Coordinates of C-alpha atoms and ligand atoms in Angstrom, one line a residue:
M1 CA -42.7 106.9 57.7
V2 CA -38.7 108.5 57.5
C3 CA -37.1 105.9 59.3
P4 CA -34.4 107.4 61.7
V5 CA -32.5 103.8 62.0
P6 CA -28.9 103.4 60.9
Q7 CA -28.7 101.2 58.6
V8 CA -25.3 99.4 58.9
V9 CA -24.8 98.0 55.2
L10 CA -23.4 94.9 55.8
L11 CA -22.6 92.5 52.2
A12 CA -21.7 89.2 51.7
S13 CA -18.1 90.0 49.9
M14 CA -16.8 91.8 52.6
V15 CA -15.8 88.9 54.3
A16 CA -11.7 91.0 54.7
I17 CA -11.5 92.8 58.3
T18 CA -11.3 96.1 57.6
S19 CA -11.3 98.8 59.9
A20 CA -14.3 101.0 57.4
Q21 CA -17.5 100.9 59.2
V22 CA -19.7 102.5 56.8
V23 CA -23.4 103.3 57.7
H24 CA -26.2 104.8 55.6
Y25 CA -27.8 107.6 57.6
P26 CA -30.9 108.2 54.9
P27 CA -31.8 111.6 53.2
A28 CA -34.2 114.4 54.0
Q29 CA -37.4 114.1 52.0
S30 CA -37.9 115.8 49.6
N31 CA -39.5 116.3 46.4
I32 CA -36.5 115.8 44.4
N33 CA -36.7 111.7 46.1
N34 CA -40.2 111.6 46.3
L35 CA -41.1 109.2 43.2
T36 CA -45.1 110.3 43.2
F37 CA -44.1 113.8 42.6
V38 CA -41.8 112.8 40.2
L39 CA -44.1 111.6 38.3
N40 CA -47.0 113.5 38.9
G41 CA -46.1 116.6 40.0
T42 CA -45.3 119.9 37.6
G43 CA -42.9 122.3 37.6
A44 CA -38.5 122.2 36.8
P45 CA -37.0 121.5 39.8
G46 CA -34.8 125.1 39.5
I47 CA -33.6 126.9 37.1
F48 CA -32.6 125.4 33.3
N49 CA -32.8 128.1 30.8
S50 CA -30.0 130.8 31.9
S51 CA -26.8 130.8 33.1
T52 CA -28.5 133.7 35.6
T53 CA -29.8 133.6 39.2
P54 CA -31.3 136.2 40.2
D55 CA -29.9 138.1 43.6
Q56 CA -32.5 137.5 45.7
S57 CA -33.1 133.9 45.2
Y58 CA -28.9 132.9 44.7
G59 CA -28.6 129.3 46.2
E60 CA -31.3 128.0 44.3
Y61 CA -30.4 124.5 42.0
N62 CA -29.1 126.3 38.0
W63 CA -28.2 123.7 36.2
C64 CA -27.4 125.9 33.5
N65 CA -24.8 127.4 36.7
M66 CA -24.8 126.5 40.3
P67 CA -24.5 128.6 43.2
H68 CA -21.5 129.1 44.5
V69 CA -19.1 131.3 47.1
R70 CA -19.7 134.9 46.2
T71 CA -19.6 138.1 48.4
L72 CA -22.8 139.1 48.9
E73 CA -23.6 135.9 50.3
Y74 CA -21.0 134.5 52.0
K75 CA -20.2 134.8 56.2
T76 CA -17.8 135.1 57.7
P77 CA -16.7 133.1 60.9
A78 CA -15.7 134.6 63.8
P79 CA -12.2 136.8 64.4
E80 CA -10.8 133.9 66.2
Y81 CA -10.8 131.7 63.2
T82 CA -8.3 132.4 60.9
L83 CA -8.6 130.8 57.3
E84 CA -5.3 128.6 56.8
Y85 CA -6.4 126.7 53.5
I86 CA -9.0 125.7 51.0
E87 CA -9.4 123.0 48.7
I88 CA -12.4 123.3 46.1
I89 CA -14.1 120.3 43.9
Q90 CA -15.6 121.6 41.1
R91 CA -18.0 120.4 38.0
H92 CA -16.4 121.9 35.0
H93 CA -19.0 124.5 33.3
K94 CA -22.0 124.3 30.9
R95 CA -20.6 122.5 27.6
T96 CA -22.4 121.1 24.3
P97 CA -23.5 117.8 25.0
Y98 CA -21.4 114.2 24.7
S99 CA -21.5 113.4 21.0
S100 CA -23.0 109.6 22.8
N101 CA -26.1 112.0 23.7
T102 CA -26.5 113.7 20.6
F103 CA -28.3 110.5 18.9
F104 CA -31.5 112.4 18.9
K105 CA -31.9 113.4 14.5
E106 CA -33.8 116.9 15.2
D107 CA -32.1 119.6 14.0
I108 CA -31.3 122.3 16.0
P109 CA -27.0 123.6 15.1
W110 CA -24.2 123.7 17.8
D111 CA -21.8 126.0 16.0
C112 CA -18.5 126.9 17.3
T113 CA -16.6 128.4 14.4
G114 CA -13.8 129.8 15.9
E115 CA -14.6 128.6 19.3
G116 CA -12.5 125.8 19.9
P117 CA -10.7 124.2 22.7
V118 CA -6.5 125.1 22.1
E119 CA -3.9 122.6 22.2
Y120 CA -0.5 122.6 22.0
G121 CA 2.3 121.6 23.8
K122 CA 4.4 124.0 25.7
G123 CA 8.4 124.4 25.2
P124 CA 10.5 125.5 28.3
S125 CA 10.8 129.3 26.6
G126 CA 6.7 129.9 27.1
V127 CA 4.1 130.3 24.6
A128 CA 5.2 133.6 22.5
A129 CA 8.6 132.1 22.3
D130 CA 8.4 128.4 21.2
V131 CA 5.5 128.1 19.7
T132 CA 2.1 129.0 18.4
E133 CA -1.6 128.5 20.0
I134 CA -3.9 125.9 18.0
Q135 CA -7.1 125.9 18.3
W136 CA -9.1 122.5 17.1
Q137 CA -11.9 123.4 14.8
A138 CA -14.3 120.7 13.8
T139 CA -15.4 119.7 10.5
V140 CA -17.2 117.6 8.4
N141 CA -15.9 116.6 5.2
P142 CA -18.8 115.2 2.5
E143 CA -16.0 113.0 0.6
N144 CA -15.9 111.3 3.3
P145 CA -18.3 109.0 3.0
W146 CA -18.9 107.7 6.5
T147 CA -20.1 111.4 7.6
T148 CA -23.4 111.6 5.6
T149 CA -24.1 108.3 7.7
V150 CA -26.3 109.6 10.2
G151 CA -26.3 107.6 13.4
P152 CA -25.0 107.2 17.0
G153 CA -22.3 109.7 17.3
F154 CA -22.7 111.3 13.8
V155 CA -23.6 115.3 14.5
N156 CA -23.2 118.1 11.6
T157 CA -21.3 120.3 13.9
T158 CA -18.6 122.9 14.1
C159 CA -18.3 121.8 17.9
Q160 CA -16.2 119.7 19.1
L161 CA -18.5 117.2 21.3
P162 CA -18.2 117.7 24.6
Q163 CA -16.8 121.3 24.3
I164 CA -17.1 123.9 26.7
T165 CA -18.9 126.7 25.4
S166 CA -18.2 130.5 24.8
D167 CA -20.7 130.9 27.2
G168 CA -19.2 128.4 29.8
I169 CA -15.8 129.7 29.4
V170 CA -18.2 133.4 30.9
D171 CA -19.2 131.3 33.4
S172 CA -15.7 129.9 34.6
H173 CA -14.0 133.7 34.3
T174 CA -16.7 135.1 36.7
H175 CA -16.9 131.7 39.0
G176 CA -13.0 132.2 39.1
S177 CA -13.2 136.4 40.3
D178 CA -16.0 135.3 42.1
L179 CA -14.0 133.1 44.8
R180 CA -10.9 135.3 44.4
A181 CA -12.8 138.1 45.9
V182 CA -13.6 136.2 49.0
Y183 CA -10.1 134.3 49.2
A184 CA -7.2 136.2 47.5
S185 CA -7.7 138.5 50.2
R186 CA -8.1 136.1 53.0
L187 CA -5.3 133.7 52.3
G188 CA -2.8 136.3 51.3
L189 CA -2.7 135.5 47.7
G190 CA -1.6 137.9 45.0
E191 CA -2.2 138.7 41.6
T192 CA -0.7 136.0 40.1
L193 CA -1.1 132.4 40.9
D194 CA 2.1 131.5 43.2
P195 CA 2.3 128.0 42.2
A196 CA 4.4 126.9 45.7
L197 CA 0.8 128.4 47.3
V198 CA -2.0 127.2 44.9
Q199 CA -2.3 123.9 43.4
I200 CA -4.9 123.4 39.9
R201 CA -6.2 119.8 39.4
V202 CA -7.5 118.6 36.2
T203 CA -8.9 115.2 34.7
N204 CA -8.1 113.6 31.6
N205 CA -11.1 114.8 30.4
D206 CA -10.1 118.1 27.6
I207 CA -12.9 119.9 29.2
T208 CA -11.9 120.4 32.5
S209 CA -8.7 122.3 31.3
Q210 CA -10.9 124.4 28.8
V211 CA -12.7 125.9 32.4
A212 CA -9.7 125.7 33.9
G213 CA -8.5 128.4 31.3
G214 CA -11.4 131.1 32.2
L215 CA -11.5 129.6 35.6
V216 CA -7.8 130.9 36.4
K217 CA -7.7 134.2 34.8
G218 CA -10.8 134.9 36.9
M219 CA -8.7 133.8 40.0
F220 CA -5.3 135.4 39.2
P221 CA -6.1 138.0 36.9
G222 CA -2.3 138.1 36.3
T223 CA -1.7 135.0 35.5
D224 CA -1.2 133.8 31.5
N225 CA -0.1 129.9 31.4
I226 CA 0.5 127.9 34.0
A227 CA 1.1 124.0 35.0
V228 CA -1.9 122.0 35.7
L229 CA -2.1 118.6 38.1
I230 CA -3.1 115.3 36.3
Q231 CA -3.1 111.8 36.8
S232 CA -3.0 109.2 34.4
D233 CA -5.7 107.6 33.4
T234 CA -6.0 104.3 34.1
Y235 CA -5.6 105.4 38.3
D236 CA -6.8 109.0 38.2
S237 CA -8.8 109.5 41.4
L238 CA -10.7 113.2 40.8
E239 CA -13.0 111.9 37.4
P240 CA -12.3 109.1 38.8
V241 CA -11.1 106.4 36.5
Y242 CA -9.1 103.7 39.2
S243 CA -10.5 100.0 39.2
C244 CA -13.1 98.8 41.5
P245 CA -14.7 95.9 40.8
A246 CA -16.9 95.6 44.0
A247 CA -17.9 99.1 43.4
N248 CA -19.4 98.2 40.2
N249 CA -20.9 95.2 41.0
L250 CA -22.7 96.5 44.0
F251 CA -23.6 99.7 41.8
S252 CA -25.5 97.4 39.2
A253 CA -27.0 95.3 42.0
Y254 CA -29.2 98.4 42.9
T255 CA -29.4 99.8 39.7
S256 CA -29.8 97.7 37.0
D257 CA -30.8 94.4 38.4
S258 CA -33.3 96.2 41.6
S259 CA -36.7 96.8 40.9
N260 CA -36.0 99.5 43.6
W261 CA -34.0 101.5 40.0
T262 CA -36.1 99.7 36.7
T263 CA -40.0 100.8 38.5
H264 CA -39.5 104.4 37.2
L265 CA -38.4 104.0 33.4
T266 CA -40.8 101.9 33.2
D267 CA -43.5 104.0 35.2
A268 CA -42.2 106.6 32.7
A269 CA -43.2 105.1 30.0
P270 CA -45.9 107.3 28.0
L271 CA -42.7 109.8 28.3
Y272 CA -40.5 107.6 26.8
A273 CA -42.6 107.2 23.8
K274 CA -43.3 110.9 23.0
L275 CA -39.5 111.8 23.2
D276 CA -38.9 108.8 21.2
A277 CA -41.6 109.7 18.8
V278 CA -39.7 113.0 18.6
S279 CA -35.9 112.2 18.3
G280 CA -36.7 108.6 16.4
T281 CA -35.3 107.4 19.0
A282 CA -35.4 103.1 18.7
T283 CA -37.3 101.8 21.7
D284 CA -34.8 99.1 22.3
D285 CA -31.6 101.4 21.8
S286 CA -28.7 100.0 22.5
A287 CA -26.9 103.3 23.2
G288 CA -28.5 104.2 27.2
W289 CA -31.8 106.4 25.8
H290 CA -33.7 103.9 28.2
T291 CA -31.1 102.7 30.8
S292 CA -31.6 106.0 32.9
F293 CA -32.6 109.8 31.6
D294 CA -29.6 110.9 31.4
H295 CA -29.4 111.1 27.3
Y296 CA -32.3 113.2 27.2
Y297 CA -31.7 114.9 30.4
D298 CA -28.2 116.2 28.8
N299 CA -30.0 117.0 25.1
L300 CA -33.1 119.2 26.8
S301 CA -31.2 120.8 29.1
A302 CA -28.1 121.8 26.9
K303 CA -30.2 123.4 24.3
L304 CA -32.2 125.4 27.2
C305 CA -28.8 126.7 28.9
H306 CA -28.2 127.6 25.7
S307 CA -31.5 130.0 24.6
K308 CA -32.1 127.3 21.8
P309 CA -35.7 126.0 21.4
L310 CA -36.9 122.6 22.8
P311 CA -36.4 120.3 20.0
C312 CA -39.3 119.0 17.0
S313 CA -39.5 116.1 14.9
V314 CA -37.6 116.3 11.5
N315 CA -40.5 114.0 10.0
D316 CA -42.7 116.3 11.3
T317 CA -42.8 119.9 12.8
S318 CA -45.7 120.5 15.0
L319 CA -44.5 116.9 17.0
C320 CA -42.6 118.7 19.9
V321 CA -40.9 118.0 23.4
T322 CA -43.0 120.3 25.3
Q323 CA -41.6 122.5 28.1
D324 CA -44.0 120.3 30.6
E325 CA -42.3 117.2 29.3
A326 CA -38.6 118.3 29.5
N327 CA -39.4 119.7 33.3
T328 CA -40.7 115.4 34.0
V329 CA -36.9 114.8 32.2
F330 CA -35.4 117.5 34.9
R331 CA -37.6 115.9 38.2
L332 CA -36.2 112.1 37.1
G333 CA -32.8 113.1 36.5
N334 CA -32.4 114.8 40.2
W335 CA -34.3 111.6 41.2
E336 CA -31.9 109.1 39.6
Y337 CA -29.0 110.7 41.0
S338 CA -30.3 111.0 44.8
Y339 CA -31.5 107.3 44.4
Y340 CA -27.8 107.0 43.0
Y341 CA -25.6 108.6 45.6
R342 CA -28.1 108.8 49.0
D343 CA -31.6 106.8 48.5
A344 CA -30.1 103.5 47.8
P345 CA -29.1 101.9 51.2
S346 CA -26.1 101.2 49.7
S347 CA -25.0 104.0 48.2
T348 CA -23.2 105.6 50.9
Q349 CA -21.2 102.1 50.5
Y350 CA -20.9 102.6 47.0
A351 CA -19.3 106.2 47.4
A352 CA -16.8 104.9 49.8
W353 CA -15.8 102.3 47.3
H354 CA -15.9 104.5 44.4
Y355 CA -14.8 107.5 45.2
G356 CA -12.9 107.3 48.4
V357 CA -9.5 107.5 46.8
W358 CA -10.0 111.1 46.4
F359 CA -11.4 111.2 50.1
L360 CA -8.2 109.3 51.1
E361 CA -5.7 112.8 49.3
L362 CA -8.0 115.3 50.7
Q363 CA -7.3 114.0 54.3
A364 CA -3.9 114.3 54.0
H365 CA -4.0 117.2 52.3
L366 CA -5.9 118.4 55.9
E367 CA -3.4 116.2 57.6
A368 CA -0.3 118.0 56.2
V369 CA -1.8 121.4 56.9
V370 CA -2.5 121.0 60.3
A371 CA 1.2 119.2 60.7
G372 CA 2.8 122.1 59.5
Q373 CA 4.1 120.6 56.7
S374 CA 2.2 122.0 53.8
K375 CA 3.2 125.7 52.2
T376 CA -0.4 125.1 50.2
K377 CA -3.3 127.5 50.6
W378 CA -5.6 126.8 47.7
Y379 CA -6.1 123.1 45.8
H380 CA -8.7 123.5 43.1
N381 CA -10.2 120.1 41.2
I382 CA -11.6 120.9 37.9
A383 CA -14.4 117.8 37.5
H384 CA -17.0 115.7 36.7
D385 CA -20.9 115.7 38.0
G386 CA -19.4 112.1 38.4
S387 CA -17.1 113.7 40.7
V388 CA -19.2 115.9 42.7
A389 CA -22.1 113.5 43.2
P390 CA -20.4 110.3 44.3
A391 CA -18.2 113.4 47.1
L392 CA -21.7 114.3 48.3
G393 CA -22.7 110.7 48.5
F394 CA -19.8 110.3 50.9
L395 CA -20.4 113.3 52.9
Q396 CA -24.2 111.9 53.2
I397 CA -25.8 115.3 52.1
S398 CA -29.1 116.0 53.2
N399 CA -31.2 116.7 50.1
M400 CA -29.1 115.3 46.9
V401 CA -29.7 116.8 43.5
W402 CA -28.1 116.2 40.0
P403 CA -25.0 118.4 40.4
G404 CA -25.2 121.2 37.9
M405 CA -22.7 122.7 35.9
G406 CA -20.4 124.7 38.2
S407 CA -21.1 123.5 41.2
E408 CA -19.0 123.5 43.7
I409 CA -18.1 122.0 47.4
V410 CA -15.5 124.0 49.6
F411 CA -13.5 122.9 52.0
E412 CA -12.3 125.2 54.3
L413 CA -10.0 124.6 57.1
Y414 CA -9.9 127.1 59.7
K415 CA -7.3 127.5 63.2
N416 CA -8.5 129.4 66.4
S417 CA -6.6 131.7 69.0
Q418 CA -6.1 127.8 70.7
K419 CA -4.4 126.9 67.6
A420 CA -7.0 123.9 67.2
Y421 CA -8.5 123.1 63.7
F422 CA -12.0 123.3 62.7
L423 CA -13.4 122.6 59.3
R424 CA -16.3 124.3 57.2
V425 CA -17.5 122.8 54.0
L426 CA -19.9 124.8 51.8
W427 CA -22.6 123.6 49.1
G428 CA -23.5 126.1 47.3
G429 CA -22.0 128.9 49.0
Q430 CA -23.3 127.5 52.4
P431 CA -22.9 125.0 54.8
M432 CA -23.5 121.5 54.2
Q433 CA -26.3 120.2 55.5
T434 CA -25.3 116.7 56.7
S435 CA -27.8 113.8 57.4
T436 CA -24.6 112.2 59.5
P437 CA -24.2 112.6 63.4
M438 CA -21.8 115.9 62.4
G439 CA -25.2 117.6 61.3
T440 CA -24.6 120.8 59.5
L441 CA -21.0 120.8 58.5
N442 CA -20.4 124.5 59.7
M443 CA -16.6 124.4 61.7
I444 CA -16.7 120.8 63.2
P445 CA -13.3 120.1 65.2
I446 CA -11.3 118.9 61.9
E447 CA -10.6 115.7 64.3
T448 CA -14.1 114.4 63.9
F449 CA -13.9 114.9 60.1
L450 CA -10.8 113.0 60.4
D451 CA -12.7 110.6 61.9
Y452 CA -15.1 110.3 59.6
I453 CA -12.8 109.5 56.5
N454 CA -11.5 107.2 58.4
S455 CA -14.9 105.4 58.9
M456 CA -15.6 105.2 55.9
L457 CA -13.0 103.6 54.3
G458 CA -10.0 102.6 56.9
S459 CA -6.8 102.6 55.3
G460 CA -5.4 103.0 50.9
A461 CA -4.5 99.5 51.9
D462 CA -7.8 98.8 53.0
L463 CA -9.7 100.3 50.6
L464 CA -7.6 98.6 47.9
A465 CA -8.4 95.4 49.0
A466 CA -12.3 96.3 49.4
C467 CA -11.9 97.3 46.2
Q468 CA -10.5 94.2 44.2
A469 CA -12.8 91.5 47.1
Ligands
LIG501 C1 -49.6 109.0 39.2 O1 -51.1 109.1 38.8 C2 -51.4 108.0 38.0 C3 -53.0 108.4 37.3 O2 -53.7 109.2 39.1 C4 -51.7 106.9 38.6 O3 -52.2 105.5 38.1 C5 -50.2 106.6 39.2 O4 -50.2 105.6 40.3 C6 -48.8 107.8 39.5 N1 -47.9 107.7 40.1 C7 -47.2 107.4 41.0 C8 -46.0 107.0 41.0 O5 -48.0 107.9 41.8
LIG502 C1 -44.6 112.8 47.8 O1 -45.8 113.8 46.4 C2 -46.9 113.6 46.6 C3 -47.0 114.4 46.0 O2 -47.0 115.8 45.6 C4 -47.4 113.9 47.8 O3 -49.1 114.1 48.1 C5 -46.9 113.2 49.3 O4 -47.2 113.7 50.7 C6 -45.4 112.7 48.9 N1 -45.2 112.3 50.0 C7 -44.3 112.4 51.0 C8 -43.2 111.8 52.1 O5 -42.9 113.8 51.2
LIG503 C1 -37.1 130.4 31.9 O1 -37.7 129.4 32.6 C2 -38.5 129.9 33.5 C3 -39.4 129.0 34.3 O2 -40.3 127.6 33.5 C4 -39.7 131.1 32.7 O3 -40.6 132.2 33.4 C5 -38.6 132.4 32.1 O4 -39.6 133.0 31.1 C6 -37.7 131.7 31.2 N1 -36.4 132.1 31.2 C7 -35.8 132.2 29.5 C8 -34.6 133.5 29.8 O5 -36.4 131.7 28.4
LIG504 C1 -23.9 120.0 7.5 O1 -23.7 121.2 7.4 C2 -23.7 122.1 6.3 C3 -23.9 123.5 6.5 O2 -25.0 123.7 7.4 C4 -24.6 121.8 4.9 O3 -23.3 122.7 4.3 C5 -23.8 120.3 5.0 O4 -24.4 119.9 3.8 C6 -23.7 119.2 6.2 N1 -23.7 118.3 5.8 C7 -23.9 117.2 6.0 C8 -23.0 115.7 5.7 O5 -24.9 117.3 6.6
LIG505 C1 -35.1 98.4 47.4 O1 -35.6 99.0 48.6 C2 -35.8 98.5 49.9 C3 -36.8 99.4 50.6 O2 -35.5 100.6 50.7 C4 -34.6 97.8 50.5 O3 -34.6 97.2 51.7 C5 -33.5 97.2 49.7 O4 -32.5 97.1 50.5 C6 -34.0 97.7 48.3 N1 -32.7 96.8 47.6 C7 -32.0 97.2 46.6 C8 -31.5 96.0 45.8 O5 -31.2 98.4 47.1
LIG506 C1 -38.4 110.2 9.6 O1 -39.0 109.4 8.6 C2 -38.2 108.7 7.9 C3 -38.8 108.1 6.6 O2 -40.0 107.1 7.2 C4 -37.6 107.4 9.1 O3 -36.1 107.0 8.3 C5 -36.6 108.4 10.1 O4 -36.5 107.4 11.2 C6 -37.7 109.4 10.9 N1 -37.2 109.8 11.7 C7 -38.2 110.8 12.6 C8 -36.7 111.6 13.5 O5 -38.7 110.0 13.0
LIG507 C1 -29.4 116.3 20.5 O1 -29.1 115.6 19.2 C2 -29.4 116.1 18.4 C3 -29.1 115.0 16.6 O2 -28.2 114.0 17.2 C4 -28.4 117.2 17.5 O3 -28.2 117.5 16.5 C5 -28.5 118.1 18.9 O4 -26.9 119.7 19.1 C6 -29.0 117.9 20.3 N1 -28.6 118.4 21.4 C7 -28.8 118.4 22.4 C8 -28.7 119.9 23.3 O5 -28.1 117.8 22.9

């Protein structure tokens, strides 16, 4: 049934001559992208109710805290290889829901008293000398008549929606110290972050900086304050937010405008009816509850990851979302991400256009190390599911999933005794399997990887032109 013939994506809009030659290699078949199993099967596609994965099954999908590089599972390559550089892109750790995902009229409270994000500008002499640390405490004041108008975006909470929860900060710190245990000695890094050797990059969404606070303290326990890199929210390549109308049009064509996408939403009508009855969400809502399972997935999984119960109707406490229903939402959400980024024939072209700029930057970082023109040892990007997912799509991972909290891709650049460079790419702490001719990304010649990026994008000018075509 699986068609092994690679499919060259040709688009009417691609009239401009470009050196990019995107080839879609379909993903492996699994329960994740099997709609019959997703709709009619049972069980959750992994762990959804705890940040802890037992050691014996570490590597298993855990939405609350995805597997990452740790000493216990790490495989050191043969001694002729020395590690020269790593670049990491990871999703932030677990958080409250977004306010857009909270138009769910049941009352399971979120309390963040004393745990808000810290926001202040630092003077040249440092925190202790110039400024005091400022924490945001979300508040609802009944004198403001809008606060009592329960509607989209209104939640009576002391949390900033979204914010990384205190449990998510702990996970961030553990993630950092696990990475330190593997990489600090291999890269010759000390107790304190040296900005000449290590760079941290965040997006314009505060939650990535909240994660950086915990992560960096775990990575470099001697560090008290650092500067992190951030690009303008008009063209940031990490989140990403740069404008690419061609990518957006292509995405709409294979999602909202295609029955390949809408069929699963229609097939899930009975499940939607139940979830809408509990939450009080209108069947014809315009806030995105019925265009994908994203909002229900987020609202339900955030509760379970923080040991909160599944919700019941505010009008009928016997009408509740069941664990089986939540599991079906989780299967559907993973099917959606596999479709968005791997199963749809145009998904590879979409990933190239939508996330290509970040890969151009990665390419430049790798080339600079190989050319002996960079001192950087560790470049660490803290981002979102909307960043890690297209990165996985670009690399054409064999088994796509919805990247859970803290999910991580590590690009390890090695040099052998003949001074040749090789790349190993780790996903969930292990070499990533792709559907491309590169196969498993385990010590492949760096030229092979750079050629692949080039085949996907051409030059920066090519990408800019293709996006605007
Ligand atoms: C799920 O099972 C129902 C009832 O057996 C069937 O009608 C439906 O076609 C199945 N859905 C899929 C996607 O196979
Ligand atoms: C999809 O899942 C169904 C139900 O588990 C199974 O019968 C079928 O063989 C699967 N299809 C593929 C292509 O694996
Ligand atoms: C989490 O879910 C699994 C599978 O549904 C269940 O076996 C386990 O008891 C749950 N753990 C907690 C802490 O609720
Ligand atoms: C918000 O919750 C607090 C504490 O539960 C309650 O006293 C207050 O009346 C609520 N405010 C609104 C606007 O619902
Ligand atoms: C829908 O799926 C079919 C079968 O895989 C494929 O040939 C077609 O190109 C898809 N359409 C879109 C818009 O992705
Ligand atoms: C609860 O009942 C009230 C009054 O009938 C209705 O306005 C509201 O939408 C219901 N809420 C939910 C979540 O069903
Ligand atoms: C779901 O939405 C409700 C109501 O807006 C909110 O009280 C609750 O905190 C949300 N929970 C999650 C996990 O999104």
